[in-house]
Short mmCIF file of C-alpha atoms and ligand atoms in Angstrom, two decimals:
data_model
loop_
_atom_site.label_atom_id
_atom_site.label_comp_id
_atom_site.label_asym_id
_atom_site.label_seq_id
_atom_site.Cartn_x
_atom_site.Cartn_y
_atom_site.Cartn_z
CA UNK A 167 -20.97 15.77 0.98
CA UNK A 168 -17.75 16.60 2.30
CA UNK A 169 -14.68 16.51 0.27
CA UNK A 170 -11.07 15.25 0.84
CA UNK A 171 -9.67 18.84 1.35
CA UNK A 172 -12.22 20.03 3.23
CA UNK A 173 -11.59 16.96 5.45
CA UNK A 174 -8.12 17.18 5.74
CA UNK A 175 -8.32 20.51 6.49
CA UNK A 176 -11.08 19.94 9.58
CA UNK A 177 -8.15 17.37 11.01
CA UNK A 178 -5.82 19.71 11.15
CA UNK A 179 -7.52 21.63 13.23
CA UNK A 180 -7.87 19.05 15.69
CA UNK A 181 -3.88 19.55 15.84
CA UNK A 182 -3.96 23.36 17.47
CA UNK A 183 0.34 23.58 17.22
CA UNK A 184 -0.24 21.90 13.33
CA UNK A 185 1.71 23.81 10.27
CA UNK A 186 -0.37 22.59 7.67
CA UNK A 187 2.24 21.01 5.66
CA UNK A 188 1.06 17.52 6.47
CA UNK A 189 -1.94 19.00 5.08
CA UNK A 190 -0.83 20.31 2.07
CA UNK A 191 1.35 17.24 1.54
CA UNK A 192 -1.31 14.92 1.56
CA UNK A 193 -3.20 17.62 -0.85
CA UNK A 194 -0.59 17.10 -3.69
CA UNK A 195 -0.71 13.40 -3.44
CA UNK A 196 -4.90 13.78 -4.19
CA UNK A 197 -4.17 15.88 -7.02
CA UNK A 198 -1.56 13.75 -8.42
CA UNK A 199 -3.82 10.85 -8.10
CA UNK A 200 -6.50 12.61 -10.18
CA UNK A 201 -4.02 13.33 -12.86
CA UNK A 202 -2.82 9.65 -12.89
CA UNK A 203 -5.99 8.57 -12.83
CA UNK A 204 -7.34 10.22 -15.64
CA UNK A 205 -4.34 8.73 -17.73
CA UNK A 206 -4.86 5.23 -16.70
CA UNK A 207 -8.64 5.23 -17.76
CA UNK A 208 -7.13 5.92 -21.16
CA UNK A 209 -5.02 2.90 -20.69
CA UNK A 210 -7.44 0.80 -22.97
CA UNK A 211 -6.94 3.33 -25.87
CA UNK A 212 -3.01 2.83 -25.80
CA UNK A 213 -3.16 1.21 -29.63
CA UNK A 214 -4.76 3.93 -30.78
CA UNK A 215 -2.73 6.58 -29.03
CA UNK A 216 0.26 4.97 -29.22
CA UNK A 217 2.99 2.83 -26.98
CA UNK A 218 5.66 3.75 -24.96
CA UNK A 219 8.55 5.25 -26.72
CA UNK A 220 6.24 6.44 -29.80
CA UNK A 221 4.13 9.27 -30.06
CA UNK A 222 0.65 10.26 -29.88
CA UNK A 223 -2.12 12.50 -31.77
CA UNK A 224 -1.10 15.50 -29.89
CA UNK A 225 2.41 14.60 -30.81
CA UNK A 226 3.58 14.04 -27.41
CA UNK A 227 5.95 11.12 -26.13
CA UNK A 228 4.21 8.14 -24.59
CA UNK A 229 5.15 6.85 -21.12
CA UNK A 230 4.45 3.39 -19.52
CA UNK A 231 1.48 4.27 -16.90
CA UNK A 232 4.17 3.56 -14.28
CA UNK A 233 7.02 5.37 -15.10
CA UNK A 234 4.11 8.64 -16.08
CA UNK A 235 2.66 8.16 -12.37
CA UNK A 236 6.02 8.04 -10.76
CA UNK A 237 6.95 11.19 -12.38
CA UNK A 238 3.69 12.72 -11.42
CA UNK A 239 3.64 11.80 -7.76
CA UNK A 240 7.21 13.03 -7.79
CA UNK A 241 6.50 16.08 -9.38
CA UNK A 242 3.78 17.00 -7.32
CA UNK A 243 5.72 16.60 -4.03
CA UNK A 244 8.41 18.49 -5.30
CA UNK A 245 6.63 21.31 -6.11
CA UNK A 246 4.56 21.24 -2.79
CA UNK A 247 7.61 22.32 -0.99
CA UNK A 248 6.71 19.66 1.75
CA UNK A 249 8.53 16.71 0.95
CA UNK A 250 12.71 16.81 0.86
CA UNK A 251 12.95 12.72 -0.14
CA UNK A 252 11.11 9.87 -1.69
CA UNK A 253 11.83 6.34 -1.91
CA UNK A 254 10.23 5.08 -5.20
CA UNK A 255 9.27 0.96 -6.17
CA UNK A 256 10.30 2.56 -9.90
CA UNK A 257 13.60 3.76 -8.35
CA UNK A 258 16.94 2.47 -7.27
CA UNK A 259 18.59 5.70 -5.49
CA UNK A 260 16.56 7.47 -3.13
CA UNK A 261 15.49 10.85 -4.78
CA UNK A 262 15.98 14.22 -3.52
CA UNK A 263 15.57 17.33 -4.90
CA UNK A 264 17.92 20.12 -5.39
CA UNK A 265 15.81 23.28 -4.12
CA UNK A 266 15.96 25.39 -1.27
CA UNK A 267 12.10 25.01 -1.05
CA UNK A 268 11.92 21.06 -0.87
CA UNK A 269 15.65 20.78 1.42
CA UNK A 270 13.39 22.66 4.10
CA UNK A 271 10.44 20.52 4.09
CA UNK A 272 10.03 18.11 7.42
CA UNK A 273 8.88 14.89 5.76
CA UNK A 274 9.87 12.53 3.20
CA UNK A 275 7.87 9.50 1.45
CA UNK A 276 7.82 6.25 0.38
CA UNK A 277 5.56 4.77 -2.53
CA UNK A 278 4.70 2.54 -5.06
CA UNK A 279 3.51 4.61 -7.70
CA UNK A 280 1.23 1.94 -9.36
CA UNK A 281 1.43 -1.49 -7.71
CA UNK A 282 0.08 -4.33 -9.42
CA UNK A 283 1.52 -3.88 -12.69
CA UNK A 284 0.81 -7.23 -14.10
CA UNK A 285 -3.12 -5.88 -14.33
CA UNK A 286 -2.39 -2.40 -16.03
CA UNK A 287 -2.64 -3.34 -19.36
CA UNK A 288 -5.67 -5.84 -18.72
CA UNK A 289 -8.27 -3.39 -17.10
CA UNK A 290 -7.93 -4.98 -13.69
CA UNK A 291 -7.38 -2.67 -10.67
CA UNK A 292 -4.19 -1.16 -9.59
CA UNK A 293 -3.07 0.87 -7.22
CA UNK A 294 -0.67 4.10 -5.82
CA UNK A 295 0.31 3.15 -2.46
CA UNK A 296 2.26 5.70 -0.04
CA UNK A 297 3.72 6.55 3.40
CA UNK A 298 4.87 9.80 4.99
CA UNK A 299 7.76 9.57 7.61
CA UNK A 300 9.19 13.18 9.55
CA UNK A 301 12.22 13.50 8.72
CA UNK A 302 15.24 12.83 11.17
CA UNK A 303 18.21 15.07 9.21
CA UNK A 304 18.40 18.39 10.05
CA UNK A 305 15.76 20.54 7.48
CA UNK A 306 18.15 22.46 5.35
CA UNK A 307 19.89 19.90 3.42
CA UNK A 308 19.11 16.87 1.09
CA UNK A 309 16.96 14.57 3.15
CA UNK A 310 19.02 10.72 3.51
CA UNK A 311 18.50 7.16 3.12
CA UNK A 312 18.56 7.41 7.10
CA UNK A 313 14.90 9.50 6.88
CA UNK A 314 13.14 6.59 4.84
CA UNK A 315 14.91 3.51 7.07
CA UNK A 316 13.01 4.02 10.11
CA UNK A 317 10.35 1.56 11.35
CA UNK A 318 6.06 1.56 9.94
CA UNK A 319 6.00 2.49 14.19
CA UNK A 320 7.16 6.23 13.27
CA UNK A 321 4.88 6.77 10.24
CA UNK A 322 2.61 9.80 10.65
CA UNK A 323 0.01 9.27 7.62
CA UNK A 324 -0.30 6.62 4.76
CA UNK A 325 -2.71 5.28 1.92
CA UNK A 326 -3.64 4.18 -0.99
CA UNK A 327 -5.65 5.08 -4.49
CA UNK A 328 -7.28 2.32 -5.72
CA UNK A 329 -8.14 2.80 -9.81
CA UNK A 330 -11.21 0.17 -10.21
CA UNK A 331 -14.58 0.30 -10.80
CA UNK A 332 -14.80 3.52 -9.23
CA UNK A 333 -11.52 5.67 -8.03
CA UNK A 334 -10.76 5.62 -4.30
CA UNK A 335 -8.13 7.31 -2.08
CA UNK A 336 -7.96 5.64 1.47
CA UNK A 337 -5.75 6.98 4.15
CA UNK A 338 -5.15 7.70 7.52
CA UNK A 339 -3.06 9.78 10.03
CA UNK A 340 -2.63 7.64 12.80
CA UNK A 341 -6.83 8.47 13.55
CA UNK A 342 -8.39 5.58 11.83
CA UNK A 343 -8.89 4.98 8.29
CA UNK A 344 -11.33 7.13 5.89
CA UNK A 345 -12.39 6.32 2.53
CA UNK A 346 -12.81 8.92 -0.52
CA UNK A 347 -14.51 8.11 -3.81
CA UNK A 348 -13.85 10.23 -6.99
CA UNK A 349 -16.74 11.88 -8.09
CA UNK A 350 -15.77 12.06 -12.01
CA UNK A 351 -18.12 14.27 -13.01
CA UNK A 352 -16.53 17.06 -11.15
CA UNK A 353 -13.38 15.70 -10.61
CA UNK A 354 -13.66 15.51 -6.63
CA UNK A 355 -12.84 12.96 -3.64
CA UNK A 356 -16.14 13.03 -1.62
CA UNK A 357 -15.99 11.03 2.19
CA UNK A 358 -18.24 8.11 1.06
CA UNK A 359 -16.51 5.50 3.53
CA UNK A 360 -15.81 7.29 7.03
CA UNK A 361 -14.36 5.64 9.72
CA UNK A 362 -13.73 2.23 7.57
CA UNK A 363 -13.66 -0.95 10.58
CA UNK A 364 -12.28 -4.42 9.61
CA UNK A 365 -14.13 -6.67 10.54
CA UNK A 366 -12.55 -8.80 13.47
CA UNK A 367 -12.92 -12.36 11.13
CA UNK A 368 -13.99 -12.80 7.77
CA UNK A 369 -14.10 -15.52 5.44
CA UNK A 370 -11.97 -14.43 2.18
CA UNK A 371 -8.15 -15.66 2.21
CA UNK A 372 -5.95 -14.21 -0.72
CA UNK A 373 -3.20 -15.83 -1.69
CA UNK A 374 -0.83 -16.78 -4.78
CA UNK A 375 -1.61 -21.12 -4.62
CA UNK A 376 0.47 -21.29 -7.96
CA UNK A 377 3.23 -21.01 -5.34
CA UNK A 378 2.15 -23.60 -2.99
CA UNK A 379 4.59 -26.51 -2.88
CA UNK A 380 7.30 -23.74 -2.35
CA UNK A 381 5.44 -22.01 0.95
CA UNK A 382 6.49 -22.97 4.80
CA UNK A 383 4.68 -25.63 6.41
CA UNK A 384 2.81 -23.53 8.61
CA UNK A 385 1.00 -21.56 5.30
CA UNK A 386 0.10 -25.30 3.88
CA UNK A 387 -1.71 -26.04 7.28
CA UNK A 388 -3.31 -22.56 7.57
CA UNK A 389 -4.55 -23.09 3.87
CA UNK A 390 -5.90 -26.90 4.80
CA UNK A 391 -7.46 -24.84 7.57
CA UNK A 392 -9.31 -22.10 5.49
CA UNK A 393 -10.54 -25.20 3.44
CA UNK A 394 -11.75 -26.97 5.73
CA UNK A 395 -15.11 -28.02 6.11
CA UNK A 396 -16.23 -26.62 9.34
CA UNK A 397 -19.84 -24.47 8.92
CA UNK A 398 -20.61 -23.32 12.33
CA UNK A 399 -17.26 -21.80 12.20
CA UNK A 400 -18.09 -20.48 8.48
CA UNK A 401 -15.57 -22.84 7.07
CA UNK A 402 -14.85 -23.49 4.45
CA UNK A 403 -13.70 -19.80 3.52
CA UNK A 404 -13.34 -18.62 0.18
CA UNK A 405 -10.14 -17.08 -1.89
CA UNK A 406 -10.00 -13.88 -3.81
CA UNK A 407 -6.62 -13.38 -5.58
CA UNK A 408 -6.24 -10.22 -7.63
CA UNK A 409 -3.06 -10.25 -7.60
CA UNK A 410 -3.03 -6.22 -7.20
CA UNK A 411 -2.15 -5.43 -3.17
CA UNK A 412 -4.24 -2.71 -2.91
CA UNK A 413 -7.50 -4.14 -4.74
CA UNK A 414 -6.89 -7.26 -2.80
CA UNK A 415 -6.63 -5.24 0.57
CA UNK A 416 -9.13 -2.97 -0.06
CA UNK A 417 -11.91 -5.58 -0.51
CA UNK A 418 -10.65 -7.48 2.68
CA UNK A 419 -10.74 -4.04 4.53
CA UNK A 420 -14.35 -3.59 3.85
CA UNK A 421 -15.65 -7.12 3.79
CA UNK A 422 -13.25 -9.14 6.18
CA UNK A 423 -10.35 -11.27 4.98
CA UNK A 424 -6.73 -12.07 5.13
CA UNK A 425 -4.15 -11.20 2.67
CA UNK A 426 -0.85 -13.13 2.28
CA UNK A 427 2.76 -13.46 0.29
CA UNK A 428 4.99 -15.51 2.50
CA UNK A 429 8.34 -16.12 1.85
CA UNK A 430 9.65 -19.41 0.06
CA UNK A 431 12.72 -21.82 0.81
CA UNK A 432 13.74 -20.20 -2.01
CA UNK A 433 12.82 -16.14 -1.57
CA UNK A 434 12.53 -16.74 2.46
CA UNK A 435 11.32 -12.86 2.12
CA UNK A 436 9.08 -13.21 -0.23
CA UNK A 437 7.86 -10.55 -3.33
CA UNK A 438 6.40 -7.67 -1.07
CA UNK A 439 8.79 -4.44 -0.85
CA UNK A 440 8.21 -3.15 3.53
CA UNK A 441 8.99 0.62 3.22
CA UNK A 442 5.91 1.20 0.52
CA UNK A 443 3.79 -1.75 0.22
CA UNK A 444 4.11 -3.56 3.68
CA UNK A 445 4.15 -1.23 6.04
CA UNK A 446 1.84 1.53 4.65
CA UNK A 447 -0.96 -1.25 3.99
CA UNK A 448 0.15 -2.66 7.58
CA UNK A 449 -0.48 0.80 9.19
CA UNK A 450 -3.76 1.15 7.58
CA UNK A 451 -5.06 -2.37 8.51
CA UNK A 452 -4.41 -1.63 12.29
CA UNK A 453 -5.88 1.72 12.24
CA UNK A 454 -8.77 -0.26 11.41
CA UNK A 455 -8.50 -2.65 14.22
CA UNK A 456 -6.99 -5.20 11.62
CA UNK A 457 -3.16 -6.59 11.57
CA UNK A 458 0.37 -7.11 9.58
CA UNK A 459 2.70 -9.33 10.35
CA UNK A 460 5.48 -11.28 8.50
CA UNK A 461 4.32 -14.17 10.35
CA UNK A 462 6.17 -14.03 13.66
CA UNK A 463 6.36 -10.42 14.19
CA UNK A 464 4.65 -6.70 13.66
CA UNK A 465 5.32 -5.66 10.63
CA UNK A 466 5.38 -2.24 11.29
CA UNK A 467 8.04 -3.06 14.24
CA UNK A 468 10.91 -4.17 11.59
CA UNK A 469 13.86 -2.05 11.34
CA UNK A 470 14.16 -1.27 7.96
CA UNK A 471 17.93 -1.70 6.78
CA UNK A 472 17.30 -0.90 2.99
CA UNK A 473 14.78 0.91 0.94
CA UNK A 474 13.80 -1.54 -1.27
CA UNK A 475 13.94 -4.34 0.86
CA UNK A 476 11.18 -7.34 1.33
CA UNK A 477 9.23 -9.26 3.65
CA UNK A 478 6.85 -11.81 4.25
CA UNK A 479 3.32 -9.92 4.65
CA UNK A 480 -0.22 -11.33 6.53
CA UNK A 481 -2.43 -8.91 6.83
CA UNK A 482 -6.29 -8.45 7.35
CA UNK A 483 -8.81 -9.16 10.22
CA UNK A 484 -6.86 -9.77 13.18
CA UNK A 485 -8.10 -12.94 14.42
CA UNK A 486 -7.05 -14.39 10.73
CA UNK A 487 -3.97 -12.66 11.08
CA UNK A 488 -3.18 -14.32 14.52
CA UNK A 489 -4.37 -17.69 13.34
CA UNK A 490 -2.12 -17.74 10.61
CA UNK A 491 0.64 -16.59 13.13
CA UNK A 492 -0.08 -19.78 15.08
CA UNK A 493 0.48 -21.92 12.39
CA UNK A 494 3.57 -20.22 11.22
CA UNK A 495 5.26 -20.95 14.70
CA UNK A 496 3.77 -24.12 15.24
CA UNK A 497 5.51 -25.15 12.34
CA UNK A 498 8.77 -23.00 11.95
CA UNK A 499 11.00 -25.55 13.33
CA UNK A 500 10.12 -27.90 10.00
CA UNK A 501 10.66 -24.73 7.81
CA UNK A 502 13.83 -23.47 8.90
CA UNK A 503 15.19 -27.36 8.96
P1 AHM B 727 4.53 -5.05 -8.45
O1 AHM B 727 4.97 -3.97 -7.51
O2 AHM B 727 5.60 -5.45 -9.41
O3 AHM B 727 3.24 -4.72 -9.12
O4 AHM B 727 4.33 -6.35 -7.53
C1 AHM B 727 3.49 -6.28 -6.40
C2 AHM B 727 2.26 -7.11 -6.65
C3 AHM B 727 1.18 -6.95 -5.63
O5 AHM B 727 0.30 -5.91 -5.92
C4 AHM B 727 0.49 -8.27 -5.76
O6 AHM B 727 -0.28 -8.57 -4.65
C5 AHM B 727 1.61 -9.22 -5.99
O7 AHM B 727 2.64 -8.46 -6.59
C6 AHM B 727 1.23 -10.32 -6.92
O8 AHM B 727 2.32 -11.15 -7.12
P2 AHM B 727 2.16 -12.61 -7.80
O9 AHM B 727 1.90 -12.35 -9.23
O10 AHM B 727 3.46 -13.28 -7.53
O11 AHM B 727 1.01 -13.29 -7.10
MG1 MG B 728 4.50 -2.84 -6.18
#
């Protein structure tokens, strides 16, 4: 069984000229992930140890689970030296760090500590998602909003931890994707999915339908057409709506599917955020042969103009992904009317 270091560590030697520090980088984020981890399986016991703002049986302060992950993610890139910036769903500045150590490091990162938030507190899965850009100000100095704003096309490594039924960390460094599982028992990430494909079509759409009267006309007709009742072309499909990204993705990734959150008349981006939900999710789905878009375009071709700015995201099996596409421009003129 090989584990997540020692895989990371066999990459990086495909790279001869490679520093490591991508390596250790990605090392931090795997221990962090173990340490939120272990916290959020305690979520359940939160009565008994105590809400936010009180204090436990060890008589230490309690944190929401996403405000404790963001500190630990943060923490653990600061110490590792590697990372001089991180854009952060929990937030609003961009965050750098005021030591010599971290001003020299060459990358900088944006994630959503623990996506899905409406399932933390109901034992439904959640997630840490993340990207890792190089940085384009000079090492030295306080990495800038300038580092994070460039487009999912310059990323060199993403993923994500899903915390459900078992603990996974997918990610990938521009090589395809690869799939860990936490072994609990001695607190490891063991290779159990190498190599992860999408498959090319798939039969699971996931969507929000609450929303439906409020989506473009071209997601109504892609939705008639995933209902449709068409067998020989395995119609029709079936929906899956977690309503966590990652768990939502992660099941599409392995089984086939297509994931959406369009925009509205009213939010014409939609809910997603594109520096650390979009475009690291995006990056992973075409590593696996799969596809983002925001309906018209790559998603990992935007040019991001703010950190926490949103987009409409379809993403999944690529010929989903391009059939949904053909609906959204077949019927664009009637939404932008
Ligand atoms: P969050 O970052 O506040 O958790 O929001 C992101 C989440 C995604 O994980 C999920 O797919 C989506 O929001 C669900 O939104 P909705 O409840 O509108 O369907
Ligand atoms: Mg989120």
């Amino acid at each position: 069984m090989k584990t997540l270091i020692e895989f990371i560590n066999e990459k990086q030697a495909d790279f001869p000229f490679a520093t490591g520090e991508l390596t250790r980088l990605l090392n931090d984020i795997g221990i962090a992930a173990k340490i939120v981890n272990r916290e959020i399986n305690k979520a359940g016991l939160a009565d008994i140890l105590g809400f936010e703002g009180s204090t436990n049986v060890q008589g230490e302060d309690q944190k929401k689970l996403d405000v404790f992950a963001n500190d630990q993610f943060i923490k653990a890139l600061k110490n590792g030296g590697q990372c001089c910036a991180i854009a952060s769903e929990e937030n609003d500045e961009l965050i750098t760090f005021d030591s010599e150590l971290s001003n020299k490091g060459k990358y900088v990162v944006a994630m959503d500590p623990l996506d899905g938030s409406s399932n933390i507190e109901v034992n439904v899965s959640i997630g840490t998602i993340f990207s890792v850009y190089r940085r384009i100000s000079e090492p030295g100095s306080c990495g800038t909003n300038a580092d994070l704003l460039q487009p999912g096309t310059e990323m060199v490594a993403a993923g994500y931890v899903i915390y459900g039924s078992s603990t996974m960390l997918v990610y990938s460094t521009g090589n395809g994707v690869n799939g860990f599982t936490l072994d609990p028992s001695v607190g490891l990430f063991l290779l159990s999915h190498p190599e992860i494909k999408i498959p090319e079509n798939g039969s699971i759409y996931s969507i929000n339908e609450a929303n439906y009267i409020h989506f473009p006309e071209g997601v109504k007709e892609y939705i008639r057409f995933c209902q449709e009742d068409d067998p020989d072309s395995g119609r029709p499909y079936t929906t899956r709506y977690i309503g966590s990204l990652v768990a939502d993705f992660h099941r599409n990734l392995l089984r086939g599917g297509i994931y959406m959150y369009p925009g509205t008349k009213k939010r014409k981006d939609g809910k997603l955020r594109l520096l650390y939900e979009c475009n690291p999710i995006g990056f992973l789905a075409e590593q696996a042969g799969g596809k983002a878009s925001d309906g018209f375009r790559r998603t990992l071709g935007i040019k991001p103009e703010s950190l926490h700015q949103r987009t409409p995201f379809f993403v999944g099996s690529s010929e989903m992904v391009e059939k949904a596409e053909y609906f959204m421009h077949y019927y664009s003129k009637d939404f932008k009317s």
